[in-house]
Amino acid sequence: MATFTAEMKATNKWRLNPRTTVTSVIALEDGRLLAECHAANQSDFEPWLEEKGWEV
């Protein structure tokens, strides 16, 4: 969670680009993170997650 938080603080208001917005992140009991985002297409968000080393 700390890594994801640090990555998100490096973005402007949780917008990865003009087309995507992260609206919430939930930490699951087993350590996985569930991120809700809004974008025209899922593919608008996935490259950023992959670039940061997160499993998509």
mmCIF file of C-alpha atoms in Angstrom:
data_model
loop_
_atom_site.group_PDB
_atom_site.id
_atom_site.type_symbol
_atom_site.label_atom_id
_atom_site.label_comp_id
_atom_site.label_asym_id
_atom_site.label_seq_id
_atom_site.Cartn_x
_atom_site.Cartn_y
_atom_site.Cartn_z
ATOM 1 C CA MET A 1 0.000 0.000 0.000
ATOM 2 C CA ALA A 2 2.841 2.388 0.799
ATOM 3 C CA THR A 3 4.319 1.997 -2.688
ATOM 4 C CA PHE A 4 0.974 2.664 -4.356
ATOM 5 C CA THR A 5 0.375 5.680 -2.102
ATOM 6 C CA ALA A 6 3.781 7.119 -2.995
ATOM 7 C CA GLU A 7 3.106 6.612 -6.709
ATOM 8 C CA MET A 8 -0.277 8.290 -6.487
ATOM 9 C CA LYS A 9 1.073 11.264 -4.559
ATOM 10 C CA ALA A 10 3.379 11.848 -7.503
ATOM 11 C CA THR A 11 0.363 12.402 -9.786
ATOM 12 C CA ASN A 12 -1.736 15.535 -9.974
ATOM 13 C CA LYS A 13 -5.003 14.952 -8.101
ATOM 14 C CA TRP A 14 -5.021 11.239 -8.940
ATOM 15 C CA ARG A 15 -5.319 11.931 -12.662
ATOM 16 C CA LEU A 16 -2.793 9.954 -14.627
ATOM 17 C CA ASN A 17 -3.609 11.921 -17.768
ATOM 18 C CA PRO A 18 -6.587 13.975 -18.998
ATOM 19 C CA ARG A 19 -8.497 10.776 -19.808
ATOM 20 C CA THR A 20 -8.117 8.834 -16.552
ATOM 21 C CA THR A 21 -8.949 9.391 -12.889
ATOM 22 C CA VAL A 22 -8.419 7.071 -9.914
ATOM 23 C CA THR A 23 -11.445 7.485 -7.668
ATOM 24 C CA SER A 24 -10.632 5.022 -4.872
ATOM 25 C CA VAL A 25 -8.177 2.346 -3.782
ATOM 26 C CA ILE A 26 -9.171 -0.411 -1.371
ATOM 27 C CA ALA A 27 -6.620 -2.552 0.499
ATOM 28 C CA LEU A 28 -7.899 -6.122 0.776
ATOM 29 C CA GLU A 29 -7.176 -8.288 3.816
ATOM 30 C CA ASP A 30 -4.835 -10.518 1.811
ATOM 31 C CA GLY A 31 -2.634 -7.551 0.827
ATOM 32 C CA ARG A 32 -3.977 -7.023 -2.682
ATOM 33 C CA LEU A 33 -5.148 -3.586 -3.768
ATOM 34 C CA LEU A 34 -8.305 -2.898 -5.717
ATOM 35 C CA ALA A 35 -8.244 0.392 -7.640
ATOM 36 C CA GLU A 36 -11.353 1.974 -9.117
ATOM 37 C CA CYS A 37 -10.691 4.271 -12.018
ATOM 38 C CA HIS A 38 -12.691 6.064 -14.640
ATOM 39 C CA ALA A 39 -11.475 6.218 -18.216
ATOM 40 C CA ALA A 40 -12.876 5.992 -21.717
ATOM 41 C CA ASN A 41 -11.210 2.581 -22.042
ATOM 42 C CA GLN A 42 -9.565 0.216 -19.577
ATOM 43 C CA SER A 43 -6.497 0.326 -21.809
ATOM 44 C CA ASP A 44 -6.057 4.032 -20.924
ATOM 45 C CA PHE A 45 -5.208 3.047 -17.335
ATOM 46 C CA GLU A 46 -3.389 -0.293 -17.641
ATOM 47 C CA PRO A 47 -0.099 0.982 -19.176
ATOM 48 C CA TRP A 48 0.496 3.277 -16.189
ATOM 49 C CA LEU A 49 -0.066 0.432 -13.715
ATOM 50 C CA GLU A 50 2.232 -1.868 -15.680
ATOM 51 C CA GLU A 51 4.892 0.857 -15.870
ATOM 52 C CA LYS A 52 4.787 1.127 -12.071
ATOM 53 C CA GLY A 53 5.167 -2.650 -11.669
ATOM 54 C CA TRP A 54 1.600 -3.481 -10.649
ATOM 55 C CA GLU A 55 -0.155 -6.627 -11.864
ATOM 56 C CA VAL A 56 -3.054 -5.822 -14.176
#
